[in-house]
Amino acid sequence: APMSKKEQAMADRAVRWIERLRHTKDRWFGAPFKLLPWQELLVREVFGRLRDDGTRRYKRVFIAIPRKNGKSTLAAALALKLLAGDGIYGARVYSAAADKDQAKIVWEEARQMAELSWLRRFVRPYTHRLVVQQLNATYTVLSRVPKTKHGLDISGVVVDELHAIQSSELWDVLTTGTGARANRLVISLTTAGYDQAHFCYDEWEYARQVRDGIIQDETLLPVIYEAEDDDDWEDHRVWEMVNPSLRHTLLPDYLEEEARRAKHIVSRQNLFRRLHLNQWTSQATRWIDLKLWDAQGGHPIDETDESLRDMDCYGGLDVSSVSDMTAWVLLFAPRDRRDVVYVLPRLWVPEARLYDPANKYAQQYQTWAKEGHLRVIPGNVIDHSVIEEQVVRDAERYRLRSANIDRLFQGHQLTVNLQKRGIPIYPMGQGFMSYAAPMKEFERLLRGGGIRHGGHPVLRWMADNVSVRQDSAGNLKPDKASSQGKIDGITALVMAIDRWMRHNDSGGSVYEERGVIVL
């Protein structure tokens, strides 16, 4: 909306004040701080928009922007403005972050800015504190320990890398400590993270909804630069869109170099997407390249296809103990080939999970269930007899050579029942020794385009979720703890690959052929 003359004057004054500061780094050292277009727009909105009582409209600013776009420099300038440029007696400004060293980054930038500019006549630096004696104003670095922070009188606070703060307690203390100040301002800055259960993700979602007009909150200014989920992370046009300081504080050749590394090192793809495209990812380190996965989907696997009966079949059973998802994945291998396998997943979930308000995937579960991709078991727990009967039916229909089941699974009775009914099923350990070889085989098949999964949407979701752990020898295993969302279907697929690797046409073991000792 257009600004009033008074608002325009306030915005102009703020821009002029900040642009009298000096840069502190690299090739800009000592040069006047000329705001980039996106930075100037932000400054004008923050300091120009007023309420009817003359106080600032915005009490909170949520800045989500990729790395290397100058957010720390801008945050330092904003902090100095709150300290010495508002003309408020007794201002109390703070820097906070996941730890004191991180919090000190913005503060230290502000200290150097003040020393290089006209502010050096007024701002006196102390250890972890800047003081303007004429205004009895202070700017202080906070530690991450929240217990000592209750009762703070806060006029302004800069919270850096919000996604990295482990607990919301510090955030809550800082935001509630501003209540007595009419011109209070909480500025949070962050790049995307990967833990969508983190309170930062909730703040991000709230800011999105304010931006999109879904929620009406005139006290929050959302400044979000992010790529959409379906944007191509290698597209230079996407880079341009989400990095407003490109060619200024961020050089294109740097992004190109990082993108090349991410293209060849799959584990760096999520890092690139989070840091440079500001996309929340499903895990810290990507294991499965989703482009490779999607490229070999092919037509949906028809379980009635007679050609499946002519192939050897192997299974992986990842069973939930009580109320979560269970996966039974069948792998079909042509007898004369080792470069391709066909994957038929069967996935179950208790009906209660489809409507559980604590399940953030509930709506998606409902959709998958309606489409027939997710099987629903009545009640709020998994009925293992349903799983047992399906495994037996599959063994009768297909050439099931053998199957693995999670050794740590507590329902030993299911394993005993299946073995009594003639199913060749074996407990599989969940350590690096057990997973090292089938994980490598999975990667070999994926790179060669040999995993024909039929584009199963739930399995695709799980493929995108998988995070892995690595031991000192470079061996990998799935890491459910750090994966966001379920990965049971992929775990079961790797377990099935393990059984496939143990067989060949002569009845020997692929492990023995490769000289790997299996304990």
XYZ file of C-alpha atoms in Angstrom:
519
model
C 0.000 0.000 0.000
C 1.209 3.574 -0.624
C 2.861 5.293 2.320
C 1.666 8.546 3.823
C 3.970 11.555 3.655
C 4.966 10.991 7.276
C 5.706 7.330 6.609
C 7.701 8.188 3.491
C 9.753 10.693 5.476
C 10.440 8.093 8.195
C 11.479 5.535 5.562
C 13.773 8.044 3.807
C 15.377 8.982 7.104
C 16.072 5.328 7.981
C 17.667 4.651 4.589
C 19.871 7.733 4.850
C 20.915 6.813 8.395
C 21.934 3.262 7.486
C 23.722 4.282 4.292
C 26.050 6.486 6.335
C 27.499 3.291 7.835
C 30.571 1.595 6.353
C 31.266 -1.885 5.095
C 33.716 -3.945 7.126
C 34.830 -6.755 4.815
C 36.544 -7.825 1.649
C 36.452 -5.622 -1.436
C 33.869 -3.264 0.100
C 35.930 -2.481 3.211
C 35.469 1.133 4.235
C 32.948 1.886 1.476
C 29.555 3.404 2.362
C 26.872 0.804 3.005
C 24.725 1.248 -0.091
C 21.575 -0.806 0.400
C 20.683 -3.264 -2.326
C 17.101 -2.983 -3.665
C 15.720 -5.800 -1.519
C 17.483 -4.429 1.564
C 16.213 -0.895 0.986
C 12.661 -2.146 0.552
C 12.926 -4.011 3.851
C 14.335 -0.985 5.686
C 11.593 1.247 4.300
C 8.882 -1.174 5.385
C 10.303 -1.719 8.875
C 10.937 1.918 9.779
C 8.375 3.646 7.578
C 5.118 1.816 8.271
C 3.336 3.387 11.239
C 0.282 2.688 13.351
C -2.296 5.310 14.159
C -0.534 6.027 17.478
C 2.724 6.835 15.644
C 4.573 3.678 16.656
C 5.997 1.241 14.129
C 3.513 -1.165 12.593
C 5.880 -4.105 12.447
C 6.984 -5.660 15.714
C 8.544 -8.734 14.144
C 10.525 -9.303 10.957
C 11.038 -12.840 9.669
C 13.904 -12.907 7.149
C 14.444 -16.234 5.362
C 17.119 -15.937 2.720
C 19.890 -18.167 1.322
C 23.486 -17.817 2.453
C 25.884 -15.198 1.114
C 23.133 -12.646 0.465
C 24.372 -10.163 3.057
C 21.832 -10.855 5.780
C 24.365 -10.575 8.635
C 25.569 -7.192 7.389
C 22.004 -5.955 7.068
C 21.152 -7.324 10.520
C 24.133 -5.477 12.033
C 22.983 -2.221 10.448
C 19.438 -2.751 11.741
C 20.772 -3.447 15.245
C 22.774 -0.219 15.206
C 19.696 1.666 14.031
C 17.744 0.290 17.009
C 20.620 1.135 19.348
C 21.540 4.650 18.244
C 19.290 5.710 15.404
C 15.824 5.606 16.946
C 16.509 8.345 19.483
C 15.014 6.154 22.208
C 16.454 6.619 25.668
C 17.290 3.360 27.424
C 17.205 1.119 24.371
C 18.118 -2.496 25.111
C 19.142 -4.403 22.014
C 20.384 -8.016 21.978
C 21.954 -10.535 19.616
C 21.070 -14.186 20.105
C 21.682 -17.453 18.275
C 22.265 -21.146 18.895
C 25.416 -20.269 20.842
C 27.352 -17.190 21.870
C 29.902 -17.454 19.040
C 27.122 -17.442 16.439
C 25.342 -14.593 18.192
C 28.546 -12.582 18.213
C 28.835 -12.629 14.401
C 26.181 -9.941 13.879
C 27.302 -8.032 16.997
C 30.937 -7.994 15.857
C 29.887 -6.747 12.434
C 27.955 -3.945 14.122
C 30.945 -3.044 16.301
C 33.227 -2.727 13.284
C 30.585 -0.755 11.369
C 30.378 1.719 14.220
C 34.160 2.073 14.462
C 34.489 2.779 10.716
C 31.730 5.399 10.606
C 30.646 8.594 12.313
C 29.125 6.469 15.087
C 32.547 5.937 16.648
C 32.037 9.289 18.414
C 29.019 7.935 20.268
C 29.266 4.128 20.466
C 31.705 2.771 23.024
C 32.680 -0.921 22.653
C 33.077 -3.258 25.612
C 33.394 -7.035 25.762
C 30.152 -8.370 24.276
C 28.463 -4.969 24.629
C 28.142 -1.683 22.768
C 27.089 1.358 24.778
C 25.717 4.770 23.807
C 26.080 6.707 27.052
C 24.128 9.759 25.890
C 21.068 7.557 25.427
C 21.799 5.028 28.174
C 21.428 2.450 25.390
C 23.150 -0.947 25.118
C 23.570 -3.683 22.529
C 24.557 -7.006 24.116
C 25.415 -10.536 23.000
C 23.345 -13.230 24.712
C 24.322 -16.809 25.385
C 21.957 -19.596 24.422
C 21.165 -20.476 28.041
C 17.617 -19.231 28.598
C 17.310 -19.630 32.385
C 18.987 -16.296 33.120
C 17.059 -14.375 30.471
C 13.641 -14.131 32.098
C 12.817 -10.580 33.100
C 14.849 -8.946 30.324
C 13.581 -5.587 29.144
C 14.088 -5.869 25.385
C 13.510 -3.108 22.872
C 15.102 -4.958 19.977
C 16.635 -8.343 19.323
C 18.391 -9.971 16.369
C 18.126 -13.769 16.338
C 20.525 -15.315 13.845
C 20.051 -18.740 12.179
C 16.802 -19.502 13.937
C 16.732 -23.045 12.523
C 19.909 -23.932 14.460
C 18.549 -23.073 17.921
C 17.806 -26.415 19.527
C 15.012 -25.382 21.866
C 12.186 -22.897 21.468
C 12.670 -21.768 25.072
C 15.218 -19.068 24.224
C 13.031 -17.867 21.356
C 10.000 -17.696 23.638
C 11.921 -15.765 26.291
C 13.187 -13.215 23.765
C 9.843 -12.636 22.062
C 7.961 -12.283 25.350
C 10.619 -9.968 26.799
C 9.627 -7.142 24.447
C 6.092 -6.675 25.730
C 6.743 -3.431 27.605
C 8.184 -1.604 24.584
C 5.849 0.227 22.187
C 8.454 0.283 19.386
C 9.783 -3.192 20.031
C 11.289 -5.135 17.144
C 12.238 -8.809 16.929
C 14.312 -9.608 13.836
C 14.859 -13.286 13.061
C 17.155 -14.419 10.272
C 17.531 -17.936 9.006
C 18.244 -20.267 6.166
C 16.194 -23.426 5.712
C 16.759 -26.485 7.855
C 15.823 -30.145 7.540
C 13.976 -30.862 10.783
C 10.378 -29.960 10.026
C 9.427 -30.720 13.631
C 11.606 -27.751 14.679
C 9.859 -24.629 15.948
C 11.605 -22.611 13.221
C 9.607 -24.492 10.590
C 6.420 -23.501 12.400
C 7.528 -19.854 12.409
C 8.388 -20.152 8.702
C 4.980 -21.617 7.868
C 3.257 -18.873 9.846
C 5.226 -16.222 7.953
C 4.275 -17.865 4.641
C 0.615 -17.755 5.568
C 0.868 -14.092 6.522
C 2.623 -13.386 3.227
C -0.072 -15.227 1.281
C -2.923 -13.505 3.100
C -4.165 -16.697 4.761
C -3.480 -15.235 8.200
C -3.979 -11.547 8.977
C -1.137 -10.264 11.166
C -0.076 -6.699 10.443
C 2.632 -6.822 13.136
C 4.741 -9.356 11.188
C 6.795 -8.518 8.096
C 7.602 -11.763 6.217
C 10.653 -11.573 3.939
C 11.026 -15.011 2.373
C 13.243 -15.937 -0.562
C 12.833 -19.646 -1.297
C 12.540 -22.036 -4.198
C 9.367 -24.073 -4.558
C 9.486 -27.812 -3.918
C 9.132 -28.640 -7.607
C 11.697 -26.089 -8.817
C 14.752 -27.511 -10.551
C 17.690 -26.921 -8.210
C 20.077 -26.798 -11.206
C 18.106 -24.063 -13.008
C 19.986 -20.745 -13.058
C 16.682 -18.879 -13.235
C 15.738 -20.348 -9.869
C 19.076 -19.176 -8.449
C 18.333 -15.659 -9.673
C 14.870 -15.671 -8.147
C 15.866 -16.713 -4.628
C 19.225 -14.937 -4.293
C 18.493 -11.194 -4.458
C 22.145 -10.273 -3.830
C 23.461 -12.385 -6.702
C 26.398 -10.654 -8.443
C 26.858 -8.380 -5.425
C 27.602 -10.296 -2.238
C 27.168 -13.670 -3.965
C 29.131 -14.517 -7.095
C 27.546 -16.719 -9.820
C 30.695 -18.808 -10.282
C 30.527 -19.806 -6.605
C 26.993 -21.144 -7.063
C 28.022 -22.922 -10.253
C 30.919 -24.596 -8.474
C 28.715 -25.723 -5.579
C 26.057 -27.012 -7.990
C 28.643 -29.056 -9.910
C 29.780 -30.677 -6.693
C 26.199 -31.408 -5.678
C 25.465 -32.981 -9.062
C 28.334 -35.446 -8.709
C 28.158 -35.934 -4.931
C 24.565 -36.800 -4.107
C 25.091 -36.228 -0.384
C 25.676 -32.512 -1.132
C 22.398 -31.948 -2.973
C 20.387 -31.265 0.159
C 23.130 -28.966 1.407
C 22.937 -26.946 -1.814
C 19.155 -26.807 -1.709
C 19.045 -25.684 1.924
C 21.859 -23.154 1.882
C 21.482 -21.679 -1.599
C 17.823 -22.234 -2.541
C 16.381 -22.002 0.977
C 14.411 -25.224 0.625
C 13.535 -27.281 3.668
C 14.694 -30.820 2.986
C 13.634 -34.123 4.487
C 17.031 -34.967 5.916
C 20.494 -33.582 6.516
C 22.275 -35.699 3.929
C 20.522 -36.976 0.825
C 21.245 -40.582 -0.078
C 18.899 -41.144 -3.022
C 19.029 -38.843 -6.031
C 15.330 -38.324 -6.707
C 15.977 -37.536 -10.372
C 17.577 -40.948 -10.820
C 14.743 -42.545 -8.862
C 12.039 -40.899 -10.960
C 13.777 -41.703 -14.240
C 13.416 -45.455 -13.728
C 9.857 -45.668 -12.437
C 8.294 -47.066 -15.588
C 4.734 -48.344 -15.600
C 3.079 -49.304 -12.291
C 3.874 -52.875 -11.325
C 0.832 -55.107 -11.852
C 0.883 -57.812 -9.196
C -1.204 -60.068 -11.450
C 1.374 -59.889 -14.257
C 2.232 -63.510 -15.102
C 5.824 -62.563 -15.928
C 6.448 -61.982 -12.233
C 5.842 -65.667 -11.598
C 8.782 -66.535 -13.833
C 11.235 -64.477 -11.783
C 12.904 -65.274 -8.495
C 11.348 -63.264 -5.689
C 12.913 -61.938 -2.490
C 11.321 -60.038 0.361
C 12.077 -57.476 3.043
C 9.737 -57.033 5.994
C 10.056 -53.918 8.154
C 7.370 -54.298 10.807
C 6.148 -51.653 13.232
C 5.694 -52.940 16.743
C 2.504 -51.055 17.614
C 0.987 -48.173 15.683
C 3.276 -47.081 12.892
C 3.811 -48.030 9.259
C 4.742 -51.538 8.180
C 6.400 -52.362 4.864
C 6.590 -55.673 3.019
C 8.564 -55.192 -0.185
C 8.930 -57.845 -2.861
C 11.882 -57.735 -5.238
C 11.638 -59.678 -8.513
C 14.863 -60.542 -10.333
C 15.057 -61.936 -13.880
C 17.092 -65.138 -13.691
C 19.388 -64.181 -16.555
C 20.135 -60.587 -15.525
C 21.777 -58.775 -12.640
C 21.263 -55.223 -13.836
C 17.554 -54.846 -13.180
C 14.997 -55.696 -10.492
C 11.262 -55.041 -10.183
C 9.845 -53.732 -6.919
C 6.363 -54.390 -5.519
C 5.730 -52.646 -2.173
C 2.932 -53.393 0.253
C 2.473 -50.781 2.974
C 0.119 -50.804 5.956
C -0.873 -48.236 8.538
C -3.452 -48.310 11.372
C -6.626 -46.423 10.498
C -6.214 -44.151 13.526
C -3.056 -42.655 12.015
C -5.075 -41.251 9.115
C -6.955 -38.971 11.508
C -4.409 -38.462 14.265
C -3.892 -34.678 14.742
C -0.341 -35.406 15.886
C 0.445 -36.997 12.506
C 1.462 -34.141 10.196
C 1.201 -36.531 7.219
C -2.395 -37.518 8.032
C -3.946 -35.794 5.029
C -1.406 -37.356 2.689
C -2.038 -40.768 4.257
C -5.751 -40.333 3.538
C -5.046 -39.521 -0.101
C -2.735 -42.495 -0.544
C -5.257 -44.770 1.136
C -8.037 -43.629 -1.226
C -5.757 -44.208 -4.208
C -4.936 -47.728 -3.004
C -1.254 -47.089 -2.375
C -1.541 -47.457 1.389
C -3.393 -50.305 3.075
C -5.406 -49.435 6.158
C -5.814 -51.770 9.141
C -8.850 -50.944 11.335
C -8.061 -49.683 14.819
C -5.031 -47.966 16.246
C -2.439 -50.750 16.082
C -0.957 -53.004 13.428
C -2.578 -56.438 13.343
C 0.351 -58.733 12.605
C -1.964 -61.530 11.475
C -2.902 -59.365 8.458
C 0.779 -59.081 7.549
C 1.304 -62.799 8.074
C -1.518 -63.791 5.744
C -0.284 -61.427 3.000
C 3.234 -62.835 3.165
C 1.861 -66.379 2.915
C -0.332 -65.468 -0.073
C 2.627 -63.871 -1.831
C 4.754 -66.951 -1.173
C 2.061 -69.103 -2.743
C 1.699 -66.833 -5.785
C 5.371 -66.056 -6.522
C 8.715 -67.868 -6.443
C 9.702 -66.499 -3.016
C 13.242 -67.747 -2.472
C 13.774 -66.027 0.895
C 13.019 -62.898 2.909
C 14.527 -60.788 5.666
C 12.827 -59.376 8.731
C 14.189 -56.792 11.140
C 16.097 -58.642 13.863
C 15.280 -55.857 16.344
C 11.551 -56.270 15.725
C 9.942 -57.200 19.046
C 7.130 -59.345 17.610
C 9.160 -62.549 17.389
C 5.948 -64.545 17.143
C 5.350 -63.300 13.593
C 8.747 -64.632 12.538
C 8.070 -67.967 14.236
C 4.611 -68.216 12.652
C 5.934 -67.533 9.161
C 8.750 -70.051 9.536
C 6.293 -72.689 10.758
C 4.205 -72.061 7.635
C 7.199 -72.753 5.431
C 8.272 -69.187 4.662
C 12.093 -68.917 4.368
C 12.418 -65.742 6.442
C 15.521 -64.716 8.345
C 16.203 -62.058 10.995
C 18.529 -59.362 9.634
C 20.777 -57.277 11.859
C 20.437 -53.515 11.735
C 24.108 -52.573 11.995
C 26.661 -51.438 9.437
C 27.895 -55.012 8.889
C 24.476 -56.168 7.738
C 23.644 -53.148 5.569
C 27.016 -52.312 4.009
C 26.802 -54.667 1.010
C 23.080 -54.286 0.103
C 23.331 -50.493 0.419
C 26.170 -50.502 -2.110
C 24.172 -52.824 -4.358
C 21.189 -50.467 -4.133
C 23.436 -47.596 -5.245
C 24.812 -49.669 -8.131
C 21.327 -50.514 -9.348
C 20.107 -46.937 -8.968
C 23.021 -45.477 -10.924
C 22.470 -48.075 -13.644
C 18.743 -47.386 -13.919
C 17.894 -50.868 -12.703
C 15.320 -50.286 -9.941
C 11.919 -50.553 -11.654
C 9.562 -49.386 -8.921
C 6.563 -48.367 -11.025
C 6.452 -44.823 -9.649
C 4.780 -45.885 -6.402
C 4.066 -42.518 -4.702
C 4.540 -43.641 -1.092
C 7.804 -45.366 -1.927
C 8.916 -42.211 -3.740
C 8.141 -40.138 -0.642
C 10.186 -42.529 1.445
C 13.054 -42.433 -1.045
C 13.141 -38.665 -0.650
C 13.142 -39.002 3.147
C 16.066 -41.381 3.570
C 18.993 -40.189 5.627
C 21.990 -42.451 6.197
C 24.708 -42.960 8.773
C 28.278 -43.764 7.857
C 30.950 -45.516 9.904
C 34.689 -44.842 9.798
C 35.139 -47.393 6.993
C 32.597 -45.631 4.779
C 29.839 -48.239 5.233
C 26.265 -46.945 5.187
C 22.986 -47.860 6.816
C 19.559 -46.159 6.881
C 19.089 -43.768 9.780
C 15.461 -43.570 10.824
C 16.249 -41.196 13.675
C 17.516 -38.387 11.432
C 15.180 -39.030 8.501
C 12.167 -36.732 8.324
C 9.142 -38.809 7.433
C 8.962 -42.565 7.027
C 11.583 -44.666 5.239
C 10.271 -48.172 6.030
C 9.656 -49.087 2.389
C 13.223 -48.267 1.345
C 14.614 -50.104 4.358
C 12.543 -53.152 3.403
C 13.771 -52.863 -0.202
C 17.402 -52.884 0.948
C 16.605 -55.923 3.113
C 15.175 -57.672 0.044
C 18.297 -56.797 -1.940
C 20.323 -58.464 0.800
C 18.429 -61.743 0.236
C 18.820 -61.407 -3.538
C 22.555 -60.971 -3.166
C 22.780 -64.171 -1.157
C 21.447 -66.233 -4.052
C 22.518 -66.990 -7.570
C 21.494 -69.574 -10.116
C 23.817 -72.198 -8.681
C 22.569 -71.631 -5.161
C 25.762 -69.970 -4.057
C 26.251 -66.545 -2.551
C 27.125 -63.311 -4.282
C 28.831 -62.316 -1.042
C 31.201 -65.261 -1.360
C 31.909 -64.416 -4.998
C 32.976 -60.911 -4.002
C 35.132 -62.098 -1.149
C 32.953 -60.569 1.555
C 32.717 -62.504 4.782
C 29.205 -62.571 6.238
C 28.974 -63.006 9.979
